[in-house]
Amino acid sequence: MKHWLIFPAAFLLVIFFVFPISTMLTQSFYNTTIETSLPLTTQQLKNGVVDYEALRQDLTDEKARKVINYINHYYPGARSLFAKTINNIQDIDDLVEFDSRWADPGLWKVLEYETHSFTAKNYTKIFESVDSVYFKVLTQTLIISLAITLVTVLLSYPLAYFLTTVTNRWHFVLIMFCILLPFFTSYLSRLVAWLVLLQKNGLINQILSNFDMSLNLMYNTAGIFIGSVYIVLPMAVLPIYAAMRNIDMSLIKTGSIVGANKYQVFRDIYFPLTKTGIYNAALLVFMTVIGFYTTPALLGGSKGKFITEQIVYHMEVSLNWGLATALTSTLLIIILIIFYFYSRANKDLYRD
Amino acid sequence: MLELKNITKQYKSKTALNAVDLQIQSGEFVSILGPSGSGKSTLLNCISGFDNDFVGDILVDNNSIKKVPSNKRNIGMVFQHYALFPYMTALENIAYPLKMRKQSIDQAKEILDKVGLADYSNKYPHQLSGGQQQRIALARAMVYNPKVVLMDEPLGALDLKLRNELQVFIKDMHKEYCTTTVYVTHDLVEAFSLSDRIVVLNNGVIEQVDTPKNIYKTPANEFVKDFITSGLQHIQTLSRVIQ
């Protein structure tokens, strides 16, 4: 065996996969926002001292602004307090005199807590209760993704079977072209096409209005469904089709000659032989869908139904990278768990 | 008794079977011998019901089975590549026809013992050798006492040693169960050593039907003569090389 053949791919994997992921995992447990932005205050807090003067000096530095959104997350009202103080910092000698809120033990408790560099708080925030926003969005993402996977596989199975029965080469090419069509155009332009078709005054609703009907097909879960299923359909059709093509026809013939009727042949012989294809398709579709961002963002409405939308929000708007990476890591772990079940299910199948 | 009456199978540009008439007695072992493309497999497909698009009739014990679907024909079949269900154990494979008939699977255990693989009942096909797999396939085709067993080059995928071993095995099984057997092969030695009668098929036409002895002694025409002598030449060449 030529082990060195894997070196280039392994090198790429380490640089672009292992390294970023481990950084992400560490980031989700570490918390350096306060430490880098308010160094003197952190120093004093670590010694157990609440030092107003140290904080005043930290606030003279522009980089202190970075913590505003972050602290506001845990201490409502911090945004205005920090902004007001930083804007007038040149004229302030005593913080408590300027605004009595600086003496609030609640604020200092937050600051003190945030200076611990190792923390599991990002995770406890996600899982603190079943009512927490993140937990809700996470379960919602999971349920929608599973449902999309199920629907996609159910739609793909008969389609893949139909493909195996096509004997004319040009018909096959034409059908394959239609199935692969979503891959030929850019992701965004496809979604924009959906907007034209599905919106309130879109093509479908214009036709339906002739019958005095209208459907809400966009800016809700239905929108996510329609957009996602369409995009991942080829990913499900191809593995299932491959599994069907590999079926030895003499097995089907045997089934029928030993006494199984058409339904029994399907249930006992044909279907089990396509299981690998179904598992592959489901895994591929699920892993793709759970990481979808553009589709739910464009077609799913403004409610932030998908966990990816939360991740992007904390990356770009609230700048709470710890929470963003914790959410990403949770997503990764869910996929790993699913992958474990997938490999277990596949292990039980025969190897020929 | 299996009767083929005037079977003609026409493909777009080719006549695969042309007026094939054949009577096979109950318990008889008949080989269909012929070169590739002579229509052997097409004939089996007609008998098994996978191909119903032909002219003529097929009778089992004087009843036409042409309109009977495969699963109701009560015919057994063995394929060249075993066609065992890969996710079923040896025993489950053999028991499957019984399950479809809602019968007890005791017979499956019995026949597994008879083919000498009782210890392998819980093994999956991929854990068995080619010879063992074909024994299981044979057992599966016999376990429900079908009226006719069709074998489509069952030894074609095996090496010489196993082939000889399984020839004896097939012969023994036939003696024990006395099932009417149609054995398709292009191997002269197999056909001669196993059969009661041999059907020589060429281009969809039956050239001769007779016992192995008569076919060897009095070939009906040039084709049969050539086919048999060229087959035997192989064996003679082989023995000359060895000496």
Coordinates of C-alpha atoms in Angstrom, one line a residue:
Chain A
M1 CA 0.0 0.0 0.0
K2 CA 1.2 3.4 -0.8
H3 CA 0.4 5.4 2.3
W4 CA 2.0 8.6 1.0
L5 CA -0.8 8.9 -1.6
I6 CA -3.1 10.3 1.1
F7 CA -0.6 13.0 2.2
P8 CA -1.9 15.8 0.0
A9 CA -5.5 15.3 1.0
A10 CA -4.6 14.7 4.6
F11 CA -2.6 18.0 4.6
L12 CA -5.5 19.9 3.2
L13 CA -7.8 18.3 5.7
V14 CA -5.6 19.3 8.7
I15 CA -5.2 22.9 7.4
F16 CA -8.8 23.6 6.3
F17 CA -10.8 21.2 8.5
V18 CA -9.1 20.0 11.7
F19 CA -7.5 23.3 12.5
P20 CA -10.6 25.5 12.1
I21 CA -12.8 23.1 13.8
S22 CA -10.6 22.7 16.9
T23 CA -10.2 26.5 17.0
M24 CA -14.0 26.7 16.9
L25 CA -14.4 24.2 19.7
T26 CA -11.9 26.0 21.9
Q27 CA -13.5 29.3 21.1
S28 CA -16.8 28.0 22.3
F29 CA -15.3 27.2 25.7
Y30 CA -13.0 30.2 25.9
N31 CA -14.0 33.7 26.5
T32 CA -11.5 36.4 25.7
T33 CA -13.8 39.3 24.8
I34 CA -13.6 41.1 28.1
E35 CA -10.0 40.2 28.7
T36 CA -8.7 41.8 25.5
S37 CA -11.1 44.8 25.6
L38 CA -10.9 45.6 29.3
P39 CA -7.4 44.4 30.3
L40 CA -6.9 46.5 33.5
T41 CA -10.4 45.8 34.9
T42 CA -9.9 42.1 34.2
Q43 CA -6.5 42.1 36.0
Q44 CA -8.1 43.7 39.1
L45 CA -11.2 41.5 39.0
K46 CA -8.9 38.4 39.0
N47 CA -7.3 39.8 42.1
G48 CA -10.8 40.1 43.6
V49 CA -10.8 43.9 43.5
V50 CA -13.6 46.0 42.0
D51 CA -11.6 48.9 40.6
Y52 CA -13.6 51.8 39.2
E53 CA -10.4 53.7 38.2
A54 CA -9.1 50.7 36.2
L55 CA -12.4 50.5 34.3
R56 CA -12.3 54.2 33.6
Q57 CA -8.9 53.9 32.1
D58 CA -10.0 50.9 30.0
L59 CA -12.9 52.9 28.7
T60 CA -10.6 55.6 27.4
D61 CA -9.4 53.1 24.8
E62 CA -11.6 52.8 21.7
K63 CA -11.5 49.0 21.7
A64 CA -13.7 49.0 24.8
R65 CA -16.6 49.6 22.4
K66 CA -16.3 46.0 21.3
V67 CA -17.8 44.7 24.5
I68 CA -20.9 46.9 24.4
N69 CA -23.1 44.5 22.4
Y70 CA -21.7 41.6 24.2
I71 CA -22.4 42.8 27.8
N72 CA -25.7 44.2 26.8
H73 CA -26.7 40.5 26.1
Y74 CA -26.3 39.7 29.8
Y75 CA -26.9 43.1 31.4
P76 CA -29.8 44.9 29.7
G77 CA -29.2 48.7 29.5
A78 CA -25.4 48.3 29.2
R79 CA -25.5 49.5 25.7
S80 CA -26.6 53.1 26.5
L81 CA -24.5 53.2 29.7
F82 CA -21.3 52.2 27.9
A83 CA -22.0 54.4 24.9
K84 CA -22.8 57.5 27.0
T85 CA -19.7 56.9 29.2
I86 CA -17.3 56.3 26.4
N87 CA -18.5 59.3 24.5
N88 CA -17.8 61.6 27.5
I89 CA -14.8 59.7 29.0
Q90 CA -12.5 62.7 28.7
D91 CA -14.6 64.7 31.1
I92 CA -15.2 62.0 33.6
D93 CA -13.1 61.6 36.7
D94 CA -15.4 59.3 38.7
L95 CA -17.6 56.7 37.0
V96 CA -20.1 56.3 39.8
E97 CA -20.5 60.1 40.1
F98 CA -21.2 60.2 36.3
D99 CA -23.8 57.4 36.5
S100 CA -24.7 55.5 39.6
R101 CA -25.4 52.4 37.6
W102 CA -21.6 51.8 37.5
A103 CA -21.9 50.9 41.1
D104 CA -24.5 48.2 40.5
P105 CA -23.2 44.9 41.9
G106 CA -25.3 43.2 39.1
L107 CA -23.1 44.7 36.4
W108 CA -19.9 43.8 38.2
K109 CA -21.2 40.3 38.7
V110 CA -21.6 40.0 35.0
L111 CA -18.1 41.5 34.4
E112 CA -16.6 39.2 37.0
Y113 CA -18.2 36.2 35.5
E114 CA -17.1 37.1 32.0
T115 CA -13.4 37.3 33.0
H116 CA -13.2 33.6 33.7
S117 CA -11.4 32.5 30.5
F118 CA -12.7 28.9 30.6
T119 CA -16.5 28.7 30.6
A120 CA -19.3 26.4 29.7
K121 CA -21.8 29.2 29.8
N122 CA -22.3 29.2 26.0
Y123 CA -23.5 25.7 26.3
T124 CA -25.6 26.2 29.4
K125 CA -27.2 29.1 27.6
I126 CA -28.3 26.8 24.8
F127 CA -29.5 24.0 27.0
E128 CA -30.5 25.9 30.2
S129 CA -34.1 25.1 29.6
V130 CA -36.5 23.7 27.0
D131 CA -37.9 27.2 26.6
S132 CA -34.6 28.8 25.7
V133 CA -34.6 30.4 22.3
Y134 CA -31.6 28.4 21.1
F135 CA -33.0 25.1 22.3
K136 CA -36.3 25.8 20.5
V137 CA -34.6 26.8 17.3
L138 CA -32.3 23.8 17.5
T139 CA -35.2 21.3 17.9
Q140 CA -37.1 23.2 15.2
T141 CA -34.2 22.9 12.8
L142 CA -33.9 19.2 13.6
I143 CA -37.5 18.5 13.0
I144 CA -37.7 20.5 9.8
S145 CA -34.5 18.9 8.5
L146 CA -35.8 15.4 9.3
A147 CA -39.1 16.1 7.7
I148 CA -37.4 17.5 4.6
T149 CA -35.1 14.4 4.5
L150 CA -38.2 12.1 4.7
V151 CA -40.1 13.9 2.1
T152 CA -37.1 14.1 -0.3
V153 CA -36.4 10.3 0.1
L154 CA -40.1 9.5 -0.4
L155 CA -40.2 11.6 -3.6
S156 CA -36.9 10.2 -4.9
Y157 CA -37.6 6.5 -4.5
P158 CA -40.2 6.2 -7.2
L159 CA -38.3 8.7 -9.4
A160 CA -35.2 6.6 -9.1
Y161 CA -37.1 3.4 -9.9
F162 CA -38.6 5.1 -12.9
L163 CA -35.1 5.9 -14.1
T164 CA -34.1 2.3 -13.9
T165 CA -37.0 1.4 -16.2
V166 CA -36.0 3.9 -18.9
T167 CA -34.4 2.0 -21.8
N168 CA -34.1 4.7 -24.4
R169 CA -30.8 6.4 -24.0
W170 CA -32.0 9.9 -25.0
H171 CA -35.0 9.7 -22.7
F172 CA -32.6 8.8 -19.9
V173 CA -30.3 11.7 -20.7
L174 CA -33.3 14.1 -20.8
I175 CA -34.7 13.0 -17.5
M176 CA -31.2 13.0 -15.9
F177 CA -30.8 16.6 -17.2
C178 CA -34.0 17.6 -15.6
I179 CA -33.1 16.0 -12.3
L180 CA -29.7 17.6 -12.3
L181 CA -31.0 21.0 -13.4
P182 CA -30.8 22.5 -9.9
F183 CA -27.0 21.9 -10.0
F184 CA -26.6 23.8 -13.2
T185 CA -27.6 27.3 -12.0
S186 CA -26.4 29.3 -9.1
Y187 CA -28.0 28.7 -5.8
L188 CA -29.2 32.2 -5.4
S189 CA -30.7 32.7 -8.8
R190 CA -32.7 29.5 -8.2
L191 CA -34.1 30.9 -5.0
V192 CA -35.0 34.1 -6.6
A193 CA -36.9 32.1 -9.2
W194 CA -38.8 30.6 -6.3
L195 CA -39.6 34.1 -5.0
V196 CA -41.2 35.0 -8.4
L197 CA -43.2 31.8 -8.4
L198 CA -44.3 31.5 -4.8
Q199 CA -44.9 35.0 -3.5
K200 CA -48.3 36.4 -2.7
N201 CA -48.8 37.9 -6.2
G202 CA -46.6 35.2 -7.7
L203 CA -47.4 32.9 -10.6
I204 CA -49.0 30.1 -8.5
N205 CA -51.2 32.4 -6.6
Q206 CA -52.2 34.3 -9.8
I207 CA -53.4 31.0 -11.2
L208 CA -55.1 30.0 -7.9
S209 CA -56.9 33.4 -7.7
N210 CA -58.9 32.3 -10.8
F211 CA -60.5 29.8 -8.5
D212 CA -60.8 32.2 -5.5
M213 CA -58.0 30.5 -3.7
S214 CA -54.6 31.6 -2.3
L215 CA -51.8 29.9 -0.6
N216 CA -49.1 31.1 1.7
L217 CA -46.2 29.4 0.2
M218 CA -43.5 31.8 1.3
Y219 CA -42.0 33.3 4.4
N220 CA -43.1 30.2 6.4
T221 CA -42.1 26.6 6.9
A222 CA -43.8 25.7 3.6
G223 CA -41.4 28.0 1.8
I224 CA -38.3 26.3 3.5
F225 CA -39.8 22.9 2.5
I226 CA -40.4 23.7 -1.2
G227 CA -37.0 25.5 -1.6
S228 CA -35.0 22.8 0.2
V229 CA -36.6 19.7 -1.3
Y230 CA -36.0 21.0 -4.8
I231 CA -32.4 21.6 -4.1
V232 CA -31.6 18.3 -2.4
L233 CA -33.7 16.1 -4.6
P234 CA -30.8 15.1 -6.9
M235 CA -28.7 14.2 -3.9
A236 CA -31.3 11.6 -2.9
V237 CA -32.2 10.4 -6.4
L238 CA -28.6 9.5 -7.4
P239 CA -27.6 7.2 -4.5
I240 CA -31.0 5.4 -4.6
Y241 CA -30.8 5.0 -8.4
A242 CA -27.2 3.6 -8.0
A243 CA -28.4 1.1 -5.5
M244 CA -31.3 0.1 -7.7
R245 CA -29.1 -0.3 -10.7
N246 CA -26.8 -2.6 -8.8
I247 CA -29.6 -5.1 -8.0
D248 CA -29.0 -8.5 -9.5
M249 CA -32.1 -9.2 -11.5
S250 CA -31.8 -12.9 -10.8
L251 CA -32.6 -12.2 -7.2
I252 CA -35.9 -10.6 -8.2
K253 CA -36.6 -13.5 -10.6
T254 CA -35.8 -16.0 -7.8
G255 CA -38.1 -14.2 -5.4
S256 CA -41.0 -14.5 -7.8
I257 CA -40.3 -18.1 -8.9
V258 CA -40.1 -19.4 -5.3
G259 CA -43.6 -18.0 -4.7
A260 CA -43.5 -14.4 -3.7
N261 CA -46.1 -12.1 -5.3
K262 CA -45.2 -8.6 -6.6
Y263 CA -45.8 -6.9 -3.3
Q264 CA -43.8 -9.6 -1.4
V265 CA -40.9 -9.4 -3.9
F266 CA -40.8 -5.7 -3.3
R267 CA -41.0 -5.9 0.5
D268 CA -38.7 -8.9 1.0
I269 CA -36.2 -8.6 -1.8
Y270 CA -36.2 -5.3 -3.7
F271 CA -36.6 -2.9 -0.9
P272 CA -34.0 -4.4 1.4
L273 CA -31.5 -4.3 -1.5
T274 CA -32.1 -0.5 -1.8
K275 CA -31.6 0.2 1.9
T276 CA -28.0 1.2 1.5
G277 CA -29.0 3.7 -1.1
I278 CA -31.7 5.1 1.1
Y279 CA -29.4 5.5 4.0
N280 CA -26.8 7.2 1.9
A281 CA -29.4 9.5 0.4
A282 CA -30.9 10.4 3.8
L283 CA -27.5 11.1 5.3
L284 CA -26.4 13.3 2.4
V285 CA -29.7 15.2 2.4
F286 CA -29.9 15.6 6.2
M287 CA -26.4 16.9 6.5
T288 CA -26.9 19.3 3.7
V289 CA -30.3 20.6 4.9
I290 CA -29.3 21.1 8.5
G291 CA -26.6 23.5 7.4
F292 CA -28.9 25.5 5.0
Y293 CA -28.8 29.2 5.5
T294 CA -29.8 31.0 2.3
T295 CA -33.0 29.0 1.8
P296 CA -34.5 29.6 5.2
A297 CA -33.3 33.1 5.2
L298 CA -34.9 33.9 1.9
L299 CA -37.9 31.7 1.9
G300 CA -38.5 31.1 5.6
G301 CA -39.5 34.5 6.7
S302 CA -37.9 36.8 9.3
K303 CA -38.5 34.6 12.4
G304 CA -35.1 32.9 12.2
K305 CA -36.4 29.4 12.1
F306 CA -33.1 27.8 11.4
I307 CA -30.1 27.5 13.8
T308 CA -27.8 28.7 11.0
E309 CA -29.6 32.1 11.1
Q310 CA -28.9 32.4 14.8
I311 CA -25.2 31.5 14.2
V312 CA -24.9 34.2 11.5
Y313 CA -26.7 36.7 13.8
H314 CA -24.2 36.1 16.6
M315 CA -21.2 36.1 14.2
E316 CA -22.1 39.3 12.5
V317 CA -24.5 41.4 14.6
S318 CA -24.2 40.6 18.3
L319 CA -20.5 39.6 17.9
N320 CA -21.0 36.9 20.5
W321 CA -18.6 34.5 18.9
G322 CA -18.5 32.2 21.9
L323 CA -22.2 31.5 21.5
A324 CA -22.0 31.3 17.7
T325 CA -19.2 28.7 17.9
A326 CA -21.1 26.8 20.7
L327 CA -24.1 26.6 18.4
T328 CA -21.9 25.5 15.5
S329 CA -20.3 22.9 17.7
T330 CA -23.7 21.6 18.8
L331 CA -24.7 21.3 15.1
L332 CA -21.5 19.4 14.5
I333 CA -22.2 17.0 17.4
I334 CA -25.7 16.4 16.1
I335 CA -24.4 15.5 12.7
L336 CA -21.8 13.2 14.3
I337 CA -24.5 11.4 16.3
I338 CA -26.6 11.0 13.1
F339 CA -23.5 9.7 11.4
Y340 CA -22.9 7.1 14.1
F341 CA -26.4 5.8 13.7
Y342 CA -25.9 5.7 9.9
S343 CA -22.8 3.7 10.2
R344 CA -24.5 1.3 12.7
A345 CA -27.4 0.8 10.3
N346 CA -25.0 0.2 7.4
K347 CA -23.0 -2.3 9.4
D348 CA -26.0 -4.5 9.9
L349 CA -26.3 -4.8 6.1
Y350 CA -24.6 -7.4 4.2
R351 CA -21.3 -6.9 2.4
D352 CA -21.1 -8.7 -0.9
Chain B
M1 CA -44.8 -34.1 -17.2
L2 CA -43.6 -30.9 -18.8
E3 CA -44.6 -30.3 -22.4
L4 CA -43.4 -27.5 -24.6
K5 CA -45.7 -27.1 -27.6
N6 CA -44.5 -25.4 -30.7
I7 CA -42.8 -22.5 -28.9
T8 CA -41.7 -19.6 -31.0
K9 CA -40.1 -16.5 -29.7
Q10 CA -39.4 -13.6 -32.0
Y11 CA -37.2 -10.7 -31.1
K12 CA -37.2 -7.6 -33.4
S13 CA -34.6 -8.9 -35.8
K14 CA -34.0 -12.4 -34.6
T15 CA -35.9 -15.6 -34.0
A16 CA -34.7 -16.8 -30.6
L17 CA -36.8 -20.0 -30.6
N18 CA -38.4 -21.6 -33.6
A19 CA -41.2 -24.1 -33.1
V20 CA -39.6 -25.9 -30.2
D21 CA -41.5 -29.1 -29.3
L22 CA -40.4 -31.1 -26.3
Q23 CA -41.9 -33.6 -23.9
I24 CA -40.2 -34.3 -20.6
Q25 CA -41.4 -37.1 -18.4
S26 CA -41.9 -36.8 -14.7
G27 CA -38.7 -37.4 -12.8
E28 CA -36.6 -37.1 -16.0
F29 CA -33.3 -35.2 -16.1
V30 CA -33.0 -33.4 -19.4
S31 CA -30.1 -31.2 -20.4
I32 CA -30.4 -28.5 -22.9
L33 CA -27.0 -28.3 -24.7
G34 CA -26.0 -25.7 -27.1
P35 CA -23.6 -22.9 -27.9
S36 CA -24.0 -19.3 -26.6
G37 CA -27.0 -17.6 -28.2
S38 CA -28.7 -20.8 -29.1
G39 CA -31.8 -19.9 -27.1
K40 CA -31.2 -21.9 -24.0
S41 CA -31.8 -19.2 -21.5
T42 CA -34.8 -17.8 -23.5
L43 CA -36.4 -21.2 -23.2
L44 CA -35.9 -21.2 -19.5
N45 CA -37.4 -17.7 -19.2
C46 CA -40.5 -19.0 -21.1
I47 CA -40.9 -22.0 -18.8
S48 CA -40.3 -19.9 -15.6
G49 CA -42.8 -17.2 -16.7
F50 CA -40.4 -14.3 -16.9
D51 CA -41.1 -14.1 -20.6
N52 CA -44.7 -14.5 -21.6
D53 CA -44.4 -12.9 -25.0
F54 CA -44.1 -16.0 -27.1
V55 CA -46.2 -18.2 -29.4
G56 CA -47.1 -21.7 -28.3
D57 CA -48.0 -23.4 -25.1
I58 CA -46.4 -24.9 -22.0
L59 CA -48.2 -27.7 -20.1
V60 CA -47.4 -29.1 -16.7
D61 CA -49.3 -32.4 -16.1
N62 CA -51.5 -31.5 -19.0
N63 CA -52.5 -28.1 -17.7
S64 CA -51.4 -25.0 -19.5
I65 CA -49.3 -22.7 -17.3
K66 CA -48.9 -20.0 -19.9
K67 CA -51.4 -17.7 -18.1
V68 CA -50.1 -18.6 -14.6
P69 CA -47.8 -16.0 -13.0
S70 CA -44.3 -17.2 -12.0
N71 CA -45.0 -17.3 -8.3
K72 CA -47.9 -19.6 -8.8
R73 CA -46.2 -22.0 -11.2
N74 CA -44.6 -24.1 -8.6
I75 CA -41.3 -24.3 -10.4
G76 CA -37.8 -24.1 -8.9
M77 CA -34.9 -22.4 -10.4
V78 CA -31.1 -22.3 -9.9
F79 CA -29.0 -19.5 -11.4
Q80 CA -25.3 -19.4 -12.4
H81 CA -24.5 -16.8 -9.7
Y82 CA -26.5 -18.5 -7.0
A83 CA -28.9 -15.6 -6.5
L84 CA -29.0 -16.0 -2.8
F85 CA -30.7 -13.2 -0.9
P86 CA -27.6 -11.5 0.6
Y87 CA -29.2 -10.2 3.8
M88 CA -30.8 -13.6 4.7
T89 CA -28.9 -16.4 6.4
A90 CA -28.6 -19.8 4.7
L91 CA -31.5 -21.1 6.6
E92 CA -33.7 -18.0 6.0
N93 CA -32.9 -18.3 2.3
I94 CA -34.1 -21.9 2.2
A95 CA -37.1 -21.2 4.4
Y96 CA -38.3 -18.2 2.3
P97 CA -40.3 -20.3 -0.3
L98 CA -41.9 -22.1 2.6
K99 CA -42.8 -18.9 4.3
M100 CA -44.4 -17.6 1.1
R101 CA -46.5 -20.8 1.2
K102 CA -47.2 -20.4 4.9
Q103 CA -45.7 -23.8 5.6
S104 CA -43.5 -24.8 8.6
I105 CA -39.8 -24.3 8.1
D106 CA -38.9 -27.8 9.4
Q107 CA -38.4 -29.0 5.9
A108 CA -35.8 -26.2 5.4
K109 CA -33.8 -27.5 8.3
E110 CA -34.1 -31.0 7.0
I111 CA -32.8 -30.2 3.6
L112 CA -30.0 -28.1 5.0
D113 CA -28.9 -31.1 6.8
K114 CA -29.2 -33.2 3.6
V115 CA -27.0 -30.8 1.6
G116 CA -24.4 -31.1 4.4
L117 CA -24.5 -27.5 5.6
A118 CA -26.4 -27.9 8.9
D119 CA -23.5 -26.1 10.7
Y120 CA -23.8 -23.1 8.4
S121 CA -27.5 -22.4 9.0
N122 CA -26.8 -18.9 10.5
K123 CA -24.1 -17.9 8.0
Y124 CA -24.8 -15.2 5.4
P125 CA -24.1 -15.9 1.8
H126 CA -20.9 -13.8 1.7
Q127 CA -19.5 -16.0 4.4
L128 CA -19.9 -19.1 2.3
S129 CA -17.8 -20.5 -0.6
G130 CA -19.2 -20.6 -4.1
G131 CA -19.8 -24.4 -3.8
Q132 CA -21.6 -24.0 -0.5
Q133 CA -23.7 -21.1 -1.9
Q134 CA -24.8 -23.2 -4.9
R135 CA -25.8 -26.0 -2.5
I136 CA -27.9 -23.6 -0.6
A137 CA -29.5 -22.4 -3.8
L138 CA -30.2 -25.9 -4.9
A139 CA -31.8 -26.7 -1.5
R140 CA -33.9 -23.5 -1.8
A141 CA -35.1 -24.6 -5.3
M142 CA -36.0 -28.1 -4.1
V143 CA -37.4 -27.5 -0.6
Y144 CA -41.0 -26.8 -1.7
N145 CA -41.2 -29.9 -3.9
P146 CA -41.7 -28.0 -7.2
K147 CA -43.0 -29.9 -10.2
V148 CA -40.0 -28.9 -12.3
V149 CA -36.6 -27.5 -11.4
L150 CA -34.8 -25.3 -13.9
M151 CA -31.0 -25.0 -13.7
D152 CA -29.3 -22.2 -15.7
E153 CA -25.7 -23.2 -15.9
P154 CA -25.5 -23.8 -12.2
L155 CA -21.8 -24.8 -12.2
G156 CA -20.6 -22.2 -14.6
A157 CA -19.1 -19.9 -12.0
L158 CA -17.2 -22.7 -10.1
D159 CA -13.7 -24.1 -10.6
L160 CA -13.2 -27.6 -12.0
K161 CA -12.8 -29.4 -8.7
L162 CA -16.0 -28.0 -7.3
R163 CA -17.8 -28.6 -10.5
N164 CA -17.1 -32.3 -10.4
E165 CA -18.1 -32.4 -6.7
L166 CA -21.3 -30.6 -7.3
Q167 CA -22.2 -32.7 -10.4
V168 CA -22.2 -35.7 -8.1
F169 CA -24.2 -33.7 -5.6
I170 CA -26.8 -32.7 -8.2
K171 CA -27.1 -36.3 -9.4
D172 CA -27.6 -37.5 -5.8
M173 CA -30.2 -34.9 -5.1
H174 CA -32.1 -35.8 -8.3
K175 CA -32.1 -39.5 -7.3
E176 CA -33.5 -38.6 -3.9
Y177 CA -36.2 -36.2 -4.9
C178 CA -36.9 -37.4 -8.5
T179 CA -37.9 -33.9 -9.5
T180 CA -38.3 -33.3 -13.2
T181 CA -35.2 -31.3 -14.1
V182 CA -34.3 -29.1 -17.0
Y183 CA -30.5 -28.4 -17.0
V184 CA -29.1 -25.8 -19.3
T185 CA -25.4 -26.0 -20.0
H186 CA -22.8 -25.6 -22.8
D187 CA -20.5 -28.1 -21.1
L188 CA -20.6 -31.4 -22.8
V189 CA -19.2 -33.4 -19.9
E190 CA -21.9 -32.1 -17.5
A191 CA -24.7 -32.9 -20.0
F192 CA -23.4 -36.3 -20.7
S193 CA -22.8 -37.4 -17.1
L194 CA -26.0 -36.0 -15.6
S195 CA -28.8 -36.4 -18.1
D196 CA -31.3 -39.0 -19.0
R197 CA -31.8 -37.2 -22.3
I198 CA -30.0 -34.4 -24.0
V199 CA -31.6 -31.7 -26.2
V200 CA -29.2 -30.1 -28.6
L201 CA -30.3 -26.6 -29.4
N202 CA -28.9 -24.4 -32.2
N203 CA -30.2 -21.0 -33.3
G204 CA -33.5 -21.6 -31.6
V205 CA -34.1 -24.9 -33.3
I206 CA -33.9 -28.4 -31.7
E207 CA -31.3 -30.4 -33.7
Q208 CA -31.7 -33.6 -31.8
V209 CA -33.3 -35.1 -28.6
D210 CA -31.9 -38.4 -27.4
T211 CA -30.0 -40.2 -24.7
P212 CA -26.4 -39.3 -24.3
K213 CA -25.3 -42.6 -25.7
N214 CA -27.4 -42.3 -28.9
I215 CA -26.4 -38.7 -29.4
Y216 CA -22.7 -39.7 -29.3
K217 CA -23.2 -42.8 -31.5
T218 CA -25.7 -41.5 -34.0
P219 CA -25.7 -37.7 -34.2
A220 CA -28.6 -36.5 -36.3
N221 CA -26.8 -34.0 -38.4
E222 CA -23.5 -32.3 -39.1
F223 CA -24.1 -29.6 -36.4
V224 CA -24.6 -32.2 -33.6
K225 CA -21.6 -34.2 -34.8
D226 CA -19.4 -31.1 -34.9
F227 CA -20.6 -29.8 -31.6
I228 CA -19.8 -33.1 -29.9
T229 CA -16.6 -33.9 -31.5
S230 CA -15.2 -30.4 -30.9
G231 CA -16.3 -30.7 -27.2
L232 CA -14.6 -34.1 -26.9
Q233 CA -11.5 -32.8 -28.7
H234 CA -10.9 -30.6 -25.7
I235 CA -10.8 -33.6 -23.4
Q236 CA -8.6 -35.6 -25.8
T237 CA -6.2 -32.7 -26.1
L238 CA -6.1 -32.4 -22.4
S239 CA -5.3 -36.0 -21.8
R240 CA -2.6 -36.0 -24.5
V241 CA -0.9 -33.0 -22.9
I242 CA -1.0 -34.7 -19.5
Q243 CA 0.6 -37.8 -20.9

